[in-house]
C-alpha positions as a Python dict, from the first residue, in 0.01 Angstrom:
ca = {
    (1, 'M'): (0, 0, 0),
    (2, 'K'): (-64, -276, 248),
    (3, 'D'): (-335, -542, 209),
    (4, 'G'): (-506, -324, -52),
    (5, 'T'): (-510, -29, 185),
    (6, 'A'): (-329, 292, 88),
    (7, 'R'): (-106, 446, 355),
    (8, 'L'): (4, 806, 410),
    (9, 'A'): (302, 859, 640),
    (10, 'P'): (380, 1231, 682),
    (11, 'T'): (681, 1342, 884),
    (12, 'G'): (810, 1657, 1052),
    (13, 'A'): (642, 1918, 1266),
    (14, 'W'): (278, 1993, 1181),
    (15, 'V'): (266, 2326, 1361),
    (16, 'A'): (170, 2687, 1287),
    (17, 'R'): (519, 2801, 1184),
    (18, 'N'): (506, 2552, 894),
    (19, 'S'): (156, 2656, 785),
    (20, 'R'): (254, 2742, 428),
    (21, 'H'): (422, 2408, 370),
    (22, 'L'): (135, 2222, 539),
    (23, 'E'): (-119, 2399, 319),
    (24, 'K'): (61, 2291, 2),
    (25, 'L'): (101, 1935, 132),
    (26, 'A'): (-266, 1914, 232),
    (27, 'N'): (-378, 2036, -112),
    (28, 'I'): (-167, 1765, -276),
    (29, 'M'): (-318, 1497, -52),
    (30, 'M'): (-676, 1618, -100),
    (31, 'N'): (-640, 1641, -478),
    (32, 'A'): (-489, 1291, -492),
    (33, 'A'): (-754, 1138, -264),
    (34, 'P'): (-889, 815, -421),
    (35, 'S'): (-1259, 736, -441),
    (36, 'N'): (-1433, 454, -252),
    (37, 'S'): (-1125, 333, -68),
    (38, 'T'): (-971, 311, 278),
    (39, 'V'): (-654, 502, 360),
    (40, 'E'): (-437, 489, 670),
    (41, 'F'): (-288, 815, 795),
    (42, 'D'): (17, 725, 1003),
    (43, 'L'): (108, 987, 1262),
    (44, 'G'): (413, 798, 1385),
    (45, 'G'): (651, 1020, 1191),
    (46, 'I'): (499, 1351, 1307),
    (47, 'S'): (726, 1500, 1573),
    (48, 'Q'): (498, 1792, 1673),
    (49, 'L'): (127, 1857, 1628),
    (50, 'D'): (-63, 2168, 1732),
    (51, 'T'): (-416, 2292, 1668),
    (52, 'L'): (-336, 2418, 1320),
    (53, 'G'): (-186, 2083, 1224),
    (54, 'G'): (-488, 1906, 1368),
    (55, 'V'): (-722, 2128, 1165),
    (56, 'V'): (-524, 2044, 850),
    (57, 'I'): (-558, 1670, 922),
    (58, 'E'): (-932, 1715, 984),
    (59, 'N'): (-964, 1896, 649),
    (60, 'I'): (-784, 1612, 477),
    (61, 'R'): (-1021, 1363, 643),
    (62, 'A'): (-1321, 1570, 524),
    (63, 'A'): (-1184, 1579, 168),
    (64, 'F'): (-1147, 1198, 166),
    (65, 'G'): (-1499, 1163, 305),
    (66, 'A'): (-1635, 1378, 22),
    (67, 'K'): (-1504, 1111, -218),
    (68, 'N'): (-1662, 824, -19),
    (69, 'S'): (-1323, 723, 116),
    (70, 'T'): (-1230, 653, 476),
    (71, 'L'): (-921, 797, 640),
    (72, 'H'): (-805, 604, 947),
    (73, 'I'): (-566, 772, 1190),
    (74, 'V'): (-306, 521, 1314),
    (75, 'N'): (-3, 534, 1545),
    (76, 'A'): (-127, 851, 1713),
    (77, 'S'): (-3, 934, 2061),
    (78, 'E'): (-247, 993, 2344),
    (79, 'A'): (-205, 1372, 2323),
    (80, 'Q'): (-252, 1367, 1946),
    (81, 'S'): (-565, 1155, 1975),
    (82, 'I'): (-717, 1391, 2233),
    (83, 'L'): (-638, 1695, 2017),
    (84, 'L'): (-786, 1542, 1701),
    (85, 'A'): (-1096, 1424, 1890),
    (86, 'E'): (-1151, 1774, 2031),
    (87, 'I'): (-1111, 1934, 1686),
    (88, 'A'): (-1356, 1687, 1536),
    (89, 'A'): (-1605, 1749, 1818),
    (90, 'Q'): (-1581, 2128, 1781),
    (91, 'N'): (-1604, 2105, 1402),
    (92, 'I'): (-1306, 2338, 1360),
    (93, 'T'): (-1246, 2381, 990),
    (94, 'A'): (-1058, 2635, 787),
    (95, 'P'): (-1272, 2921, 652),
    (96, 'P'): (-1343, 2908, 280),
    (97, 'A'): (-1106, 3103, 64),
    (98, 'P'): (-1251, 3442, -33),
    (99, 'P'): (-1355, 3471, -397),
    (100, 'E'): (-1101, 3644, -613),
    (101, 'A'): (-1201, 3995, -711),
    (102, 'H'): (-1050, 4254, -937),
    (103, 'H'): (-831, 4508, -758),
    (104, 'L'): (-1030, 4797, -903),
    (105, 'I'): (-1355, 4648, -773),
    (106, 'E'): (-1199, 4603, -427),
    (107, 'L'): (-1076, 4964, -433),
    (108, 'L'): (-1421, 5095, -526),
    (109, 'A'): (-1581, 4875, -260),
    (110, 'D'): (-1344, 5010, 7),
    (111, 'L'): (-1412, 5365, -111),
    (112, 'G'): (-1787, 5309, -91),
    (113, 'L'): (-1755, 5157, 254),
    (114, 'G'): (-1548, 5454, 369),
    (115, 'M'): (-1804, 5702, 235),
    (116, 'R'): (-2083, 5508, 406),
    (117, 'K'): (-1894, 5521, 738),
    (118, 'M'): (-1839, 5896, 698),
    (119, 'A'): (-2210, 5950, 639),
    (120, 'H'): (-2290, 5731, 940),
    (121, 'D'): (-2047, 5932, 1156),
    (122, 'A'): (-2204, 6259, 1039),
    (123, 'V'): (-2550, 6133, 1137),
    (124, 'N'): (-2423, 6014, 1476),
    (125, 'M'): (-2260, 6351, 1537),
    (126, 'N'): (-2584, 6535, 1459),
    (127, 'V'): (-2780, 6304, 1689),
    (128, 'F'): (-2527, 6346, 1968),
    (129, 'L'): (-2524, 6723, 1917),
    (130, 'G'): (-2902, 6725, 1958),
    (131, 'E'): (-2877, 6522, 2277),
    (132, 'T'): (-2610, 6761, 2408),
    (133, 'V'): (-2822, 7068, 2336),
    (134, 'K'): (-3119, 6898, 2499),
    (135, 'A'): (-2915, 6819, 2812),
    (136, 'I'): (-2782, 7176, 2829),
    (137, 'G'): (-3140, 7300, 2795),
    (138, 'R'): (-3242, 7091, 3095),
    (139, 'L'): (-2958, 7246, 3293),
    (140, 'L'): (-3053, 7600, 3193),
    (141, 'T'): (-3415, 7542, 3288),
    (142, 'A'): (-3312, 7396, 3624),
    (143, 'R'): (-3464, 7059, 3543),
    (144, 'S'): (-3121, 6900, 3601),
    (145, 'R'): (-2853, 6977, 3855),
    (146, 'F'): (-2553, 7165, 3722),
    (147, 'R'): (-2236, 6996, 3841),
    (148, 'W'): (-2002, 7287, 3904),
    (149, 'A'): (-1736, 7074, 4069),
    (150, 'A'): (-1709, 6845, 3765),
    (151, 'V'): (-1686, 7141, 3525),
    (152, 'I'): (-1418, 7316, 3732),
    (153, 'N'): (-1221, 6992, 3757),
    (154, 'Q'): (-1232, 6945, 3381),
    (155, 'I'): (-1132, 7309, 3321),
    (156, 'E'): (-825, 7248, 3537),
    (157, 'L'): (-736, 6929, 3348),
    (158, 'I'): (-804, 7066, 3000),
    (159, 'G'): (-718, 7432, 3036),
    (160, 'L'): (-483, 7500, 3325),
    (161, 'R'): (-264, 7193, 3282),
    (162, 'G'): (-254, 7239, 2907),
    (163, 'V'): (-113, 7593, 2925),
    (164, 'P'): (260, 7504, 2948),
    (165, 'I'): (280, 7274, 2648),
    (166, 'I'): (50, 7487, 2430),
    (167, 'C'): (239, 7808, 2510),
    (168, 'L'): (573, 7638, 2448),
    (169, 'I'): (465, 7502, 2110),
    (170, 'S'): (314, 7837, 2010),
    (171, 'F'): (627, 8024, 2123),
    (172, 'L'): (845, 7806, 1903),
    (173, 'V'): (610, 7825, 1605),
    (174, 'G'): (586, 8204, 1639),
    (175, 'A'): (965, 8228, 1646),
    (176, 'I'): (996, 8011, 1335),
    (177, 'L'): (728, 8209, 1150),
    (178, 'A'): (898, 8537, 1237),
    (179, 'Q'): (1235, 8409, 1116),
    (180, 'Q'): (1090, 8294, 784),
    (181, 'L'): (889, 8612, 736),
    (182, 'I'): (1196, 8827, 800),
    (183, 'L'): (1399, 8615, 558),
    (184, 'Q'): (1144, 8661, 280),
    (185, 'L'): (1046, 9024, 347),
    (186, 'S'): (1409, 9136, 370),
    (187, 'N'): (1441, 9068, -3),
    (188, 'Y'): (1208, 9364, -56),
    (189, 'G'): (1331, 9577, 233),
    (190, 'A'): (999, 9529, 411),
    (191, 'Q'): (1100, 9327, 716),
    (192, 'I'): (930, 9588, 935),
    (193, 'Y'): (597, 9437, 825),
    (194, 'V'): (679, 9107, 995),
    (195, 'T'): (486, 9232, 1298),
    (196, 'S'): (164, 9284, 1103),
    (197, 'A'): (189, 8948, 929),
    (198, 'L'): (273, 8764, 1250),
    (199, 'A'): (-12, 8927, 1443),
    (200, 'V'): (-269, 8838, 1178),
    (201, 'L'): (-140, 8482, 1147),
    (202, 'M'): (-128, 8411, 1519),
    (203, 'F'): (-460, 8567, 1617),
    (204, 'R'): (-667, 8462, 1318),
    (205, 'E'): (-534, 8116, 1232),
    (206, 'V'): (-214, 7970, 1372),
    (207, 'G'): (-273, 8029, 1744),
    (208, 'L'): (-621, 7878, 1725),
    (209, 'L'): (-511, 7581, 1516),
    (210, 'L'): (-221, 7502, 1746),
    (211, 'A'): (-439, 7522, 2055),
    (212, 'A'): (-723, 7320, 1899),
    (213, 'I'): (-494, 7047, 1767),
    (214, 'M'): (-312, 7019, 2099),
    (215, 'V'): (-643, 7003, 2287),
    (216, 'A'): (-772, 6737, 2045),
    (217, 'G'): (-460, 6528, 2088),
    (218, 'R'): (-420, 6580, 2461),
    (219, 'S'): (-766, 6627, 2609),
    (220, 'G'): (-981, 6468, 2336),
    (221, 'S'): (-790, 6141, 2360),
    (222, 'A'): (-815, 6152, 2741),
    (223, 'I'): (-1193, 6199, 2726),
    (224, 'T'): (-1229, 5907, 2483),
    (225, 'A'): (-1010, 5685, 2700),
    (226, 'E'): (-1199, 5777, 3017),
    (227, 'L'): (-1544, 5713, 2871),
    (228, 'G'): (-1420, 5403, 2690),
    (229, 'S'): (-1279, 5255, 3009),
    (230, 'M'): (-1608, 5319, 3186),
    (231, 'K'): (-1793, 5157, 2897),
    (232, 'M'): (-1565, 4851, 2913),
    (233, 'R'): (-1627, 4811, 3286),
    (234, 'E'): (-2002, 4862, 3233),
    (235, 'E'): (-2002, 5163, 3466),
    (236, 'I'): (-2215, 5363, 3222),
    (237, 'D'): (-2474, 5083, 3210),
    (238, 'A'): (-2475, 5077, 3589),
    (239, 'M'): (-2542, 5452, 3593),
    (240, 'H'): (-2841, 5404, 3364),
    (241, 'V'): (-2974, 5127, 3589),
    (242, 'M'): (-2949, 5364, 3887),
    (243, 'G'): (-3137, 5633, 3693),
    (244, 'I'): (-2836, 5863, 3648),
    (245, 'D'): (-2814, 6045, 3317),
    (246, 'S'): (-2468, 5983, 3167),
    (247, 'M'): (-2504, 6292, 2947),
    (248, 'E'): (-2550, 6512, 3253),
    (249, 'V'): (-2275, 6353, 3459),
    (250, 'L'): (-2007, 6259, 3203),
    (251, 'V'): (-2057, 6445, 2876),
    (252, 'I'): (-2184, 6795, 2958),
    (253, 'P'): (-1908, 6884, 3212),
    (254, 'R'): (-1638, 6787, 2964),
    (255, 'I'): (-1793, 6970, 2669),
    (256, 'L'): (-1857, 7286, 2873),
    (257, 'A'): (-1501, 7275, 3004),
    (258, 'L'): (-1371, 7251, 2646),
    (259, 'I'): (-1591, 7541, 2533),
    (260, 'I'): (-1465, 7757, 2822),
    (261, 'S'): (-1100, 7652, 2804),
    (262, 'L'): (-1022, 7662, 2432),
    (263, 'P'): (-1083, 8040, 2382),
    (264, 'M'): (-851, 8114, 2673),
    (265, 'L'): (-590, 7872, 2541),
    (266, 'T'): (-624, 8032, 2197),
    (267, 'F'): (-549, 8377, 2338),
    (268, 'L'): (-252, 8248, 2535),
    (269, 'A'): (-120, 8059, 2232),
    (270, 'A'): (-143, 8371, 2016),
    (271, 'M'): (34, 8581, 2278),
    (272, 'A'): (308, 8319, 2320),
    (273, 'G'): (356, 8312, 1944),
    (274, 'I'): (375, 8692, 1930),
    (275, 'F'): (631, 8690, 2212),
    (276, 'G'): (844, 8432, 2031),
    (277, 'G'): (820, 8634, 1712),
    (278, 'A'): (919, 8952, 1897),
    (279, 'L'): (1235, 8792, 2034),
    (280, 'V'): (1337, 8660, 1694),
    (281, 'S'): (1256, 8994, 1529),
    (282, 'W'): (1476, 9170, 1782),
    (283, 'G'): (1771, 8933, 1753),
    (284, 'Y'): (1743, 8834, 1387),
    (285, 'G'): (1574, 9129, 1218),
    (286, 'G'): (1694, 9420, 1427),
    (287, 'I'): (1339, 9527, 1519),
    (288, 'T'): (1347, 9668, 1871),
    (289, 'P'): (1072, 9577, 2119),
    (290, 'T'): (948, 9936, 2110),
    (291, 'N'): (908, 9930, 1732),
    (292, 'F'): (759, 9583, 1746),
    (293, 'L'): (491, 9691, 1997),
    (294, 'Q'): (416, 10007, 1799),
    (295, 'N'): (368, 9807, 1479),
    (296, 'L'): (164, 9548, 1668),
    (297, 'R'): (-72, 9818, 1799),
    (298, 'D'): (-116, 9956, 1446),
    (299, 'A'): (-171, 9611, 1293),
    (300, 'M'): (-417, 9477, 1549),
    (301, 'T'): (-785, 9541, 1495),
    (302, 'M'): (-1085, 9422, 1690),
    (303, 'H'): (-1181, 9194, 1399),
    (304, 'T'): (-839, 9028, 1404),
    (305, 'F'): (-863, 8978, 1778),
    (306, 'L'): (-1217, 8837, 1770),
    (307, 'V'): (-1185, 8594, 1477),
    (308, 'G'): (-994, 8328, 1672),
    (309, 'L'): (-1208, 8371, 1982),
    (310, 'I'): (-1528, 8329, 1778),
    (311, 'K'): (-1406, 8009, 1614),
    (312, 'A'): (-1267, 7854, 1931),
    (313, 'P'): (-1598, 7755, 2103),
    (314, 'V'): (-1727, 7589, 1786),
    (315, 'M'): (-1408, 7388, 1748),
    (316, 'A'): (-1421, 7297, 2117),
    (317, 'L'): (-1777, 7171, 2075),
    (318, 'M'): (-1676, 6956, 1777),
    (319, 'I'): (-1376, 6815, 1961),
    (320, 'G'): (-1586, 6732, 2267),
    (321, 'I'): (-1865, 6567, 2070),
    (322, 'T'): (-1621, 6360, 1863),
    (323, 'A'): (-1428, 6247, 2171),
    (324, 'C'): (-1745, 6148, 2357),
    (325, 'I'): (-1894, 5964, 2060),
    (326, 'E'): (-1578, 5760, 2008),
    (327, 'G'): (-1559, 5685, 2379),
    (328, 'M'): (-1916, 5552, 2376),
    (329, 'K'): (-1827, 5324, 2082),
    (330, 'V'): (-1567, 5130, 2281),
    (331, 'E'): (-1643, 4762, 2319),
    (332, 'G'): (-1509, 4514, 2570),
    (333, 'S'): (-1146, 4490, 2461),
    (334, 'A'): (-828, 4693, 2500),
    (335, 'E'): (-785, 4682, 2121),
    (336, 'S'): (-1120, 4857, 2078),
    (337, 'L'): (-1019, 5123, 2331),
    (338, 'G'): (-696, 5197, 2145),
    (339, 'R'): (-870, 5199, 1808),
    (340, 'Q'): (-1140, 5443, 1918),
    (341, 'T'): (-890, 5670, 2094),
    (342, 'T'): (-687, 5691, 1775),
    (343, 'A'): (-1002, 5755, 1572),
    (344, 'S'): (-1103, 6030, 1814),
    (345, 'V'): (-777, 6221, 1768),
    (346, 'V'): (-770, 6178, 1389),
    (347, 'K'): (-1135, 6277, 1341),
    (348, 'S'): (-1107, 6573, 1578),
    (349, 'M'): (-807, 6713, 1394),
    (350, 'F'): (-977, 6661, 1059),
    (351, 'I'): (-1293, 6838, 1178),
    (352, 'V'): (-1086, 7124, 1324),
    (353, 'I'): (-923, 7185, 985),
    (354, 'I'): (-1257, 7165, 802),
    (355, 'V'): (-1429, 7404, 1047),
    (356, 'D'): (-1138, 7648, 1023),
    (357, 'G'): (-1161, 7646, 644),
    (358, 'V'): (-1536, 7706, 651),
    (359, 'F'): (-1494, 7997, 894),
    (360, 'A'): (-1212, 8142, 683),
    (361, 'M'): (-1433, 8149, 372),
    (362, 'F'): (-1725, 8289, 571),
    (363, 'F'): (-1525, 8573, 729),
    (364, 'T'): (-1367, 8655, 394),
    (365, 'S'): (-1707, 8674, 228),
    (366, 'I'): (-1835, 8926, 486),
    (367, 'N'): (-1503, 9119, 500),
    (368, 'F'): (-1463, 9051, 873),
}
């Protein structure tokens, strides 16, 4: 206290790394602020001051002003004065603390928000599916130019270049499945039936799921990143200004390439899995290649062969639509691009599993 004027003389570094301590100190000062008085705030002892520290000082000044008191800043350096003046001019203040809510209420609110987003995504997917069908209809009726070069290029990227990794993964999974099937069936002396079980698994479910998940992770993410990068650079807006339909140029070639490529990848994945299972059956179960092929011929039916190939185009369509939708959602930041690419892969895999389950129940109900 000097000449009837109160004086505050803080010390230390008022910077972001000390934010917790500064928050407690500021609360003490604001709660102890006198009414109808003048207080000097001496900055001589402050060794460092950054924007966060300046915002804290401005909040303290506002708290004193709310009690009809005046807070004078004294002994401030030139840099500190400029920083505080800029903060005061920009009216930078800390956001109000969020109201406290019960954890159960927050959980229910998050659940409701998640359900609302799922419903919104379902509506967007239906709308985008309608636009895709409409664009394909224009191509089939020759009202738009079919871009063969773009489709062939995408088939090479999605299908041809995806063959090695998909076949390798399927080969290993088929070998593992055969080993486990032999291990379990040998307890009943029925290891000869490993061929039938492996054929049904690979052609009806596992081969398709492996191919679809790999395509969703490899090609779906690439499609989202490509479209998202074009959206960030405003290339899609430029195409609209020039009268070029982005659906015709960007979306349709990629979706058609997925629809064409995934059935072929599914067949190759199933064959690679069967080959891996045959090698393991020969070396681990004593089933010769001749016996394996004979059992495979007896186990395979046209229904078993067609199930995976029927499901593959539908899954490809869902993967393509999801990837394109998420790519079109990208905003002008790299963070948004990464977030939407991740969402594309996760949603595509989730939809693939759901579609496979629906098809499985449908085919079971009709004995297919």
